[in-house]
Coordinates of C-alpha atoms (C1' of nucleotides) in Angstrom, one line a residue:
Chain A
X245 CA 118.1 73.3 143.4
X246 CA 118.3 75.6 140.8
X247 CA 121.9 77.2 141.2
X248 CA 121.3 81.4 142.1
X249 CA 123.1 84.1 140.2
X250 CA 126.3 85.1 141.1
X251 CA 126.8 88.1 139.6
X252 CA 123.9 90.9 141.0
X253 CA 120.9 91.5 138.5
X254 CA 120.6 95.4 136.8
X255 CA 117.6 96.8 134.9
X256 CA 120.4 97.0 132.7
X257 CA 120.7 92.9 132.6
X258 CA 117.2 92.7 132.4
X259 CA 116.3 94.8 129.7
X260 CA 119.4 93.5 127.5
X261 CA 118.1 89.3 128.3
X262 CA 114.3 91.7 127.3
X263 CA 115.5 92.8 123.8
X264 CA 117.3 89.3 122.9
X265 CA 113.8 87.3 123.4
X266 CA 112.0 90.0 121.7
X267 CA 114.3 89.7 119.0
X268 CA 114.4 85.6 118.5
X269 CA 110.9 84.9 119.3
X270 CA 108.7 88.4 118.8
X271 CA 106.4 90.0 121.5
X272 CA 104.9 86.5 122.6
X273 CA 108.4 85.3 123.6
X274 CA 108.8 87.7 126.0
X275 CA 107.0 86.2 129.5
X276 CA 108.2 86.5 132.6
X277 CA 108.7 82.7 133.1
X278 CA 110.9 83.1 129.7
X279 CA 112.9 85.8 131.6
X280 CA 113.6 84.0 134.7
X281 CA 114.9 81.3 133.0
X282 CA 117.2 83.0 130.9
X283 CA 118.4 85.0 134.1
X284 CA 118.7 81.9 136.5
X285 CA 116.6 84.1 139.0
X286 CA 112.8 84.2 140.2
X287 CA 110.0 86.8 139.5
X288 CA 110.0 89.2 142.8
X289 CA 114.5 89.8 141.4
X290 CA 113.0 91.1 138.0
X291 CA 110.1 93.1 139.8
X292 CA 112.6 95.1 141.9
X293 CA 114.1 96.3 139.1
X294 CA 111.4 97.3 137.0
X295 CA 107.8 98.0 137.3
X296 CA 106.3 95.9 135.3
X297 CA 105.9 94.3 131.4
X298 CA 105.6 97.5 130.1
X299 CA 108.1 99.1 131.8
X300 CA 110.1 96.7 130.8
X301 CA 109.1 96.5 126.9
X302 CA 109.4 100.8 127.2
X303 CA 113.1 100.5 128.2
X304 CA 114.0 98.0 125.7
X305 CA 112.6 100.6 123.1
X306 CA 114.1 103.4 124.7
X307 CA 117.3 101.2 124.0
X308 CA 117.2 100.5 120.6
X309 CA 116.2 104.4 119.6
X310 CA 119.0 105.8 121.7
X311 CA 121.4 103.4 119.9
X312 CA 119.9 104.5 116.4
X313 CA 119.9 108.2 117.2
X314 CA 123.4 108.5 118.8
X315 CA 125.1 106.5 115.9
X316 CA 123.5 109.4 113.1
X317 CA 126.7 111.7 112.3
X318 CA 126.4 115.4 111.7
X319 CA 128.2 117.1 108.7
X320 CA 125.9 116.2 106.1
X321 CA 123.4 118.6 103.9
X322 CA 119.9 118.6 105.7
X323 CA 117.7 116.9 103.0
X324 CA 120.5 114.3 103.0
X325 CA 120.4 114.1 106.7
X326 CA 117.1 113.7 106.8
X327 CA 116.8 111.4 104.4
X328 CA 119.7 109.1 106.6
X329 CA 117.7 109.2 109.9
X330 CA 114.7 108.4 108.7
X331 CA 116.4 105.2 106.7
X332 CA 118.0 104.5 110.2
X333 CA 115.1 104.2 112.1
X334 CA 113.5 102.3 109.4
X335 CA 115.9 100.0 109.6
X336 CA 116.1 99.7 113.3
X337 CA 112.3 99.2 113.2
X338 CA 112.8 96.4 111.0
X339 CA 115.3 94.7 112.4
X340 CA 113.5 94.7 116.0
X341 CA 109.8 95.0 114.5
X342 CA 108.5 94.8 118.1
X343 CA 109.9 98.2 118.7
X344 CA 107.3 99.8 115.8
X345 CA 104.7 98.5 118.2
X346 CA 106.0 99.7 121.0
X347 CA 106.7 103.2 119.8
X348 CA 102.9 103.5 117.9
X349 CA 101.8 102.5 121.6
X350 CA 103.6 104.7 123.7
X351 CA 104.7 108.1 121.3
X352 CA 105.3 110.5 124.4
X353 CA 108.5 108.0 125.4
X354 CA 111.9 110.6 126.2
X355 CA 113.6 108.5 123.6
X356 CA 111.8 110.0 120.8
X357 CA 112.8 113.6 122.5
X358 CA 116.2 113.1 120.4
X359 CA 114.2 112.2 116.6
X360 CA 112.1 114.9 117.1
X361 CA 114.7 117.3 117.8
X362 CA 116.8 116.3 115.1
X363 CA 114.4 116.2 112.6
X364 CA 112.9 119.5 113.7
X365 CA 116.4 120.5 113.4
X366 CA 117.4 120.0 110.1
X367 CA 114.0 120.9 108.6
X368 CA 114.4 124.3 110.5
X369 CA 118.4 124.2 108.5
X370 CA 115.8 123.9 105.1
X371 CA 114.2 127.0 106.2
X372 CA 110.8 126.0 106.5
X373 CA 109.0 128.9 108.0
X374 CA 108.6 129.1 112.2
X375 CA 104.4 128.4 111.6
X376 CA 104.9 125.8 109.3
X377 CA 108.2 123.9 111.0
X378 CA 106.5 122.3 113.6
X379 CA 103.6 120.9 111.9
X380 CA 106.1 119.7 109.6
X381 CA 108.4 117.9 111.8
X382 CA 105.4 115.8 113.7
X383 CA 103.9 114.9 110.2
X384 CA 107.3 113.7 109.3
X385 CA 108.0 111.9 112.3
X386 CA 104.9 110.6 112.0
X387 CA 105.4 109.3 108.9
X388 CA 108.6 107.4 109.6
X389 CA 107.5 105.7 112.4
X390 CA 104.0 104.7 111.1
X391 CA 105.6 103.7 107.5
X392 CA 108.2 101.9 109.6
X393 CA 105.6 99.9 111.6
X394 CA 103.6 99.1 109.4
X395 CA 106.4 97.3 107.7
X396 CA 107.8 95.8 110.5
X397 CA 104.1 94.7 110.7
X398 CA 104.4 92.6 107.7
X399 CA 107.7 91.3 108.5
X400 CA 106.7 89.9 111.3
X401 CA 104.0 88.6 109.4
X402 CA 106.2 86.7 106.9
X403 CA 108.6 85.2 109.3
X404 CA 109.7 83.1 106.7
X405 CA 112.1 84.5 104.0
X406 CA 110.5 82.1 101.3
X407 CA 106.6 82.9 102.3
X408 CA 107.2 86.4 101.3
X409 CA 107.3 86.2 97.7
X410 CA 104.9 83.2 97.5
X411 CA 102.9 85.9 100.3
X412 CA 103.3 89.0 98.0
X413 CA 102.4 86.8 94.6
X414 CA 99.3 85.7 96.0
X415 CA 97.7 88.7 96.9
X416 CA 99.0 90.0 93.9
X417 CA 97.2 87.3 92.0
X418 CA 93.7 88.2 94.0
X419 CA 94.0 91.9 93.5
X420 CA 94.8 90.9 89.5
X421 CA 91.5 89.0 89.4
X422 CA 89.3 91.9 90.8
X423 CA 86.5 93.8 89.2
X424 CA 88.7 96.1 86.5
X425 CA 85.1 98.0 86.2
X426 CA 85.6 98.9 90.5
X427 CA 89.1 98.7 91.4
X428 CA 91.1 100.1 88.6
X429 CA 94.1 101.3 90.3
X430 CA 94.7 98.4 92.7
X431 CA 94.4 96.2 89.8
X432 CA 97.2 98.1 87.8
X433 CA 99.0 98.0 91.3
X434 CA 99.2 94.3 91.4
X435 CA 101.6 94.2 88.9
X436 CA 104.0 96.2 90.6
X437 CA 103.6 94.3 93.7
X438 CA 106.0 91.4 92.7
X439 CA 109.0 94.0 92.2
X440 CA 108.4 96.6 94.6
X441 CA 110.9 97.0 97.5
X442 CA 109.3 98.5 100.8
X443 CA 112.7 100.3 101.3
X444 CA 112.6 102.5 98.3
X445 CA 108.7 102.6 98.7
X446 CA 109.6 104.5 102.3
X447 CA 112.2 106.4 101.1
X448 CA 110.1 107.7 98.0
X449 CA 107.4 108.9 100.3
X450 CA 110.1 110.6 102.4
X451 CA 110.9 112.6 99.0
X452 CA 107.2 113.3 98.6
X453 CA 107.2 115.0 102.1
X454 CA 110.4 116.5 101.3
X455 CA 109.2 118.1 98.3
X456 CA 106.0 119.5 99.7
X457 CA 108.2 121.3 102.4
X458 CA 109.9 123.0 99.6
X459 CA 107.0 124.6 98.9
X460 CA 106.5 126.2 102.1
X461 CA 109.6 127.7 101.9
Chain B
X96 CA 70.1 77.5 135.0
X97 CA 71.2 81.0 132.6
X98 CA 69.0 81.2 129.7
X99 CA 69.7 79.9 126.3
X100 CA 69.8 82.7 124.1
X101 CA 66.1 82.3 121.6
X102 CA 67.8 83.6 118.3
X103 CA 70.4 81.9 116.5
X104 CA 73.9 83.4 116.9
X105 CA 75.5 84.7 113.6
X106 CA 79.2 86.0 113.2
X107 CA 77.5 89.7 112.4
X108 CA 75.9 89.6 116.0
X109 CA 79.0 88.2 117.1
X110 CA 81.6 91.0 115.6
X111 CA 78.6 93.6 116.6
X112 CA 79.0 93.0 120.6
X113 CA 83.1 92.3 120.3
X114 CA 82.5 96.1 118.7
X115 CA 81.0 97.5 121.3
X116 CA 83.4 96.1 124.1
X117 CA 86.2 97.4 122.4
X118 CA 84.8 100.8 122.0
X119 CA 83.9 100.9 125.5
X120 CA 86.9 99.6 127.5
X121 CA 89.2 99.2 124.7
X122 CA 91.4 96.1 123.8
X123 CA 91.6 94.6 127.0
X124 CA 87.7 94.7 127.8
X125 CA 87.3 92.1 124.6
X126 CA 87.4 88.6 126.4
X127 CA 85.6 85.9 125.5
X128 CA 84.7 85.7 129.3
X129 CA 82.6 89.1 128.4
X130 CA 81.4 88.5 125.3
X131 CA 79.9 84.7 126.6
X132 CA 78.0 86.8 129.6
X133 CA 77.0 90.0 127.1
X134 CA 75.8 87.3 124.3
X135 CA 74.2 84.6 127.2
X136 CA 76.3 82.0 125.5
X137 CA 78.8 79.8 125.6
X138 CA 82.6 79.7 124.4
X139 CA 81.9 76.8 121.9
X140 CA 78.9 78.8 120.5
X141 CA 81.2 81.9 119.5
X142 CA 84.3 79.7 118.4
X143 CA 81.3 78.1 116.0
X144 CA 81.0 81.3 114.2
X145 CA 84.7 82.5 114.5
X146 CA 88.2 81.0 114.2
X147 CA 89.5 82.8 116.8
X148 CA 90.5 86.1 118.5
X149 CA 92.3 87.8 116.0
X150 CA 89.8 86.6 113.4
X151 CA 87.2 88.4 115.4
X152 CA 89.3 91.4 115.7
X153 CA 90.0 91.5 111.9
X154 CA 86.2 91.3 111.0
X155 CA 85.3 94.3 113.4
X156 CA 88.2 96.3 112.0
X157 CA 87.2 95.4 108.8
X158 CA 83.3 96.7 109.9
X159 CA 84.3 99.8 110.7
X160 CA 86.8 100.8 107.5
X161 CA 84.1 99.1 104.9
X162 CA 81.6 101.5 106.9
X163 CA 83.9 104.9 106.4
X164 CA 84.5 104.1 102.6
X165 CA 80.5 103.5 101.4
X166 CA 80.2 106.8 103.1
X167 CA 82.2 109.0 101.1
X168 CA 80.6 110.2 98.1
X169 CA 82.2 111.2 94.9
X170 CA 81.8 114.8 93.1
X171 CA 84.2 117.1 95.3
X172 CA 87.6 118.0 93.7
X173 CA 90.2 115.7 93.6
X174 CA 92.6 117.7 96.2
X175 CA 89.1 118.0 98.6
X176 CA 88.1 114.7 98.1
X177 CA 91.3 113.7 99.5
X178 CA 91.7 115.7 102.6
X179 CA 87.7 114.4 103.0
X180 CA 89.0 110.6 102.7
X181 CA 91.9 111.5 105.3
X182 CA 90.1 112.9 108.0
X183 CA 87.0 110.6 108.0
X184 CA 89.5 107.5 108.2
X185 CA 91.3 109.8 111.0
X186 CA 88.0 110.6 112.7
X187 CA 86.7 106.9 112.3
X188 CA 90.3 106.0 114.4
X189 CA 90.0 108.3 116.6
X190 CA 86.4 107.5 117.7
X191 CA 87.2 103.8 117.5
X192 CA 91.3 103.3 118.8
X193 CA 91.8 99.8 118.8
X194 CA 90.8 100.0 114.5
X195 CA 94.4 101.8 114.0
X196 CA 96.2 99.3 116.4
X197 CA 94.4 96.5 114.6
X198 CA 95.3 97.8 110.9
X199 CA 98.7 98.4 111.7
X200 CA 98.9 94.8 113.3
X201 CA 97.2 93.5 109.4
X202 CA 97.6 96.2 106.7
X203 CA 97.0 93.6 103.9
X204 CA 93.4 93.6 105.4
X205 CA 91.1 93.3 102.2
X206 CA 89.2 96.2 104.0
X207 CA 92.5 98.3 102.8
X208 CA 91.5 97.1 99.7
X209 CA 89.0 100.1 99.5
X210 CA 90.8 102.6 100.8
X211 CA 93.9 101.9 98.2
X212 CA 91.8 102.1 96.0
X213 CA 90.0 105.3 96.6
X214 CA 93.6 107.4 97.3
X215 CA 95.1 105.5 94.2
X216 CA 92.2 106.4 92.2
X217 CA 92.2 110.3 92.9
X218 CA 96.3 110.9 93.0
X219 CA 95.8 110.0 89.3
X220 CA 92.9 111.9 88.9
X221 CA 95.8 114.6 90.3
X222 CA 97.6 113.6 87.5
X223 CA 100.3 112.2 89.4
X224 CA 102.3 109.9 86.7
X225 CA 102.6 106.0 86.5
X226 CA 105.8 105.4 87.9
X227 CA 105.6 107.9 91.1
X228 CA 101.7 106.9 91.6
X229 CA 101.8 103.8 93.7
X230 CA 104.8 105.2 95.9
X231 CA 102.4 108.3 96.4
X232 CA 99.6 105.7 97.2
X233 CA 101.4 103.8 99.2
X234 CA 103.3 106.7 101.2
X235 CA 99.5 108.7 101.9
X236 CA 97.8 105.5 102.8
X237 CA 100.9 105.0 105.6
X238 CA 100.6 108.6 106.3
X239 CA 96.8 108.7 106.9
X240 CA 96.6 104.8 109.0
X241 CA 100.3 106.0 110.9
X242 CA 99.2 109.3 112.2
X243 CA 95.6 108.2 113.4
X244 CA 96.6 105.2 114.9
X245 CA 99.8 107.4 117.2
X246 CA 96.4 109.7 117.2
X247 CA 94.4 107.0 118.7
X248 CA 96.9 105.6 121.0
X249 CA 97.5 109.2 122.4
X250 CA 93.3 109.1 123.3
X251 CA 93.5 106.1 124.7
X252 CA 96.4 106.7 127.0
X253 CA 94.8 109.8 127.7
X254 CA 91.6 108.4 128.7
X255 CA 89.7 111.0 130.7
X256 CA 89.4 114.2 129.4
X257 CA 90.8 116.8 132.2
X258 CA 93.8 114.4 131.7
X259 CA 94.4 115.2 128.5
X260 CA 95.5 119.4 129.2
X261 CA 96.9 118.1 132.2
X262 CA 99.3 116.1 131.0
X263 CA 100.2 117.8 127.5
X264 CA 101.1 121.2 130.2
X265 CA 102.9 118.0 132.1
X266 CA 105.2 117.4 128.9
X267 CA 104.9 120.8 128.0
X268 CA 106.8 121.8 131.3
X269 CA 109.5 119.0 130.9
X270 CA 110.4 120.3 127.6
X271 CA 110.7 124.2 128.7
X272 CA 112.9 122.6 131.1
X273 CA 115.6 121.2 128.6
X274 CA 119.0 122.3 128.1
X275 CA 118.2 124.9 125.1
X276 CA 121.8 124.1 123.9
X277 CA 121.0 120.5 123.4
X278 CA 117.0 120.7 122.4
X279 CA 116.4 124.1 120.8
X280 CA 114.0 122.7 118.8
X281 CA 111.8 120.8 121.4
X282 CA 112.0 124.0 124.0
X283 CA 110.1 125.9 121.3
X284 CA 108.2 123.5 120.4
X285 CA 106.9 122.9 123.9
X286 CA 105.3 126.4 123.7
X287 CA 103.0 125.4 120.9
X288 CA 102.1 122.3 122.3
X289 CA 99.1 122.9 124.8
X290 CA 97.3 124.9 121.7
X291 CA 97.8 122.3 119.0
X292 CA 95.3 120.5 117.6
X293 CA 96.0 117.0 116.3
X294 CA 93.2 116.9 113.8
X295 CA 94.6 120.5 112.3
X296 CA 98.1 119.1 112.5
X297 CA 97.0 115.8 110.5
X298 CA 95.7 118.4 108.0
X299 CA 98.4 120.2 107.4
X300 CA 100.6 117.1 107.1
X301 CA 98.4 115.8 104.3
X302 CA 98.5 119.0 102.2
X303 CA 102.4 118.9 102.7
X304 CA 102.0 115.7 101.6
X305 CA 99.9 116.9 98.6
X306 CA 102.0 119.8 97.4
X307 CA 105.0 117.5 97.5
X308 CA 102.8 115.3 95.3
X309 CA 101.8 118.3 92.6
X310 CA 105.4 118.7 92.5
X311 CA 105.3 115.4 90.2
X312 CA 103.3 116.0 88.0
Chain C
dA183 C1' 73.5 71.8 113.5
dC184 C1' 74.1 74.4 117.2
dC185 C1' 75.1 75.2 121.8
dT186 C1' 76.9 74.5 126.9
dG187 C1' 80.5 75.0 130.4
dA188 C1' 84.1 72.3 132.9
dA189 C1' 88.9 71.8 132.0
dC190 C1' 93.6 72.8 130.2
dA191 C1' 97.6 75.2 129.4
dC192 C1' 99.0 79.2 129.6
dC193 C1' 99.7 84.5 131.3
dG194 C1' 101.4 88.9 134.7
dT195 C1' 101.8 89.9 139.3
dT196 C1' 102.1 89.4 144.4
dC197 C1' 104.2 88.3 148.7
dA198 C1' 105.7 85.5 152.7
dA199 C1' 109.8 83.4 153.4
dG200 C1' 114.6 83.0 152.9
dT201 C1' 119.9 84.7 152.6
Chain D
dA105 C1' 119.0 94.8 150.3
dC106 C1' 118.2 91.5 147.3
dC107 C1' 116.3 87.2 145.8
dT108 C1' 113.2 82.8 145.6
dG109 C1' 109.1 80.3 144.0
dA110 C1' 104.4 78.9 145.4
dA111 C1' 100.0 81.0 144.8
dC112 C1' 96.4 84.0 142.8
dA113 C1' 93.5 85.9 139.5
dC114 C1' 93.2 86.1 135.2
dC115 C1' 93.6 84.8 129.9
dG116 C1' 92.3 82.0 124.9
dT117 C1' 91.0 77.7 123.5
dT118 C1' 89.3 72.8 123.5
dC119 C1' 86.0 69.2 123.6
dA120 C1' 82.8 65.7 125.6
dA121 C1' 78.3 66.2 126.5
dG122 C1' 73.8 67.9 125.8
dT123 C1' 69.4 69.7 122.8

DNA sequence: ACCTGAACACCGTTCAAGT
DNA sequence: ACCTGAACACCGTTCAAGT
């Protein structure tokens, strides 16, 4: 009785009704029974467009990086550059943490083609030597997409906006009560914890990186 | 009519067969169906010990970080003893995949607690001063648990070992193939790709990483 | 106190049957 | 060619019943 789709389904449709559940409801809202109700259709429609779940989760990345890497003007100086794709895909990352799973799961996808290529690009614009570049590059990339994950990790984790700083103040308050004798540094750490922002905290230990490739020059 | 199991079941003997399911079929092979016929028990008995599956997953992660950190000794140079740090968590990852998926799912693990610690402890040994040291902490630790885990998920979707040169020529190919106006920097990359080594090239990203830190001092 | 295993409420995926 | 939805083979987790 249910009323059929009048318009004809696309992976297209698919992956778009894919990325909206990942977004509202995280990685366990996206089921197949989910997806056929939000499409008005039944299971063997969305199978003969795509292959399977992770077909489909690989797409909706592939989506979201291609939007991210298109949208990153040229013009600028290369460290700055740099600096504005890696803050991009941070962002992305956080604002659809699923994809930082997807992309520590699956880090051969074509969509990454593009960040390595740019990034490879405008490290070879700072001159780092032919040996050294692509080392560089895939520790960099590496970096922003494990950094990124990581936080999209614990943003996931805090779904609420409110349990983060009541979150962040009480592991502060257990790392302040450790050992000083065995855990010096993460007990000076806790202190900073409160006031830290993750995005600087990225951004810093892109500078790092960026620094140590000077020195390869 | 199976037998009852003569020893008591403990969450140690629990987390040690959960271990070794995971390192031999990864993720997916840990069910409680398995662990049930591996431990002659039943459900009830393991959810006596254990919350549930991510607690269980936690505890083994947590196993096999606490076992990496009592191993390294002190003495070497600050500088070594970082790089040493670095590649045993790398090496501990790569043996065991599921521990970088798992840490990157809960980086607030108290197991992290150690590792923090120990990087924390020798940047400032490096001299590294107060206000850049927990960004440099921070960033390294990301680094190090970002690049294993894309490490570990490479091995595991890589699973047999013919497969592996197979299917890096496989990419390798694809790449030559690209439109050299559009992807200079992949097309020559794809020549250095069958003879990298991803160990060597998480090296070389940690002393990047390190001369960018000197550079702060 | 500790353990057993049938039962429940979910999954992803298949496939004969419809239009 | 494209779509439907019952059915299958799994999950994690619960809980009344046993020792």
């Amino acid at each position: 009785m249910t009323k059929r789709r009048a318009d004809g389904l696309s992976k297209a449709v698919i992956v778009k009704a894919a990325t909206g559940l990942l977004d509202e409801g995280g990685e366990a809202a996206l089921t197949f029974r989910a997806l056929t109700t939000r499409l008005s259709t039944g299971y063997g429609a969305i199978y003969h467009h795509i292959a399977n779940k992770s077909d489909l989760l690989a797409a909706a990345t592939d989506d979201i990086v291609e939007d991210v890497m298109t949208g990153v003007v040229g013009a600028a100086e290369p460290r700055e550059a740099l600096r504005t794709v890696a803050l991009r895909l941070f962002d992305a990352i956080d604002a659809h943490p699923w994809v930082g799973a997807q992309l520590s799961r699956e880090p051969w996808r074509p969509a990454l083609l593009e960040v390595y290529e740019r990034i490879g690009g405008l490290l070879d614009a700072l001159d780092v030597p032919g040996e050294a570049l692509f080392d560089a590059a895939g520790a960099l990339v590496n970096y922003v997409l494990g950094v990124a994950g990581q936080n999209a990790a614990n943003a996931r984790l805090l779904a609420g906006d409110a349990d983060r700083s009541a979150f962040l103040s009480g592991v502060a308050a257990r790392w302040a009560g450790l050992d000083p004798a065995r855990y010096p540094f993460v007990r000076k750490a806790a202190a900073r914890l409160a006031e830290h922002d993750d995005r600087e905290q990225f951004l810093a230990g892109v500078d790092i990186f960026l620094a140590g490739v000077a020195t390869l020059r």
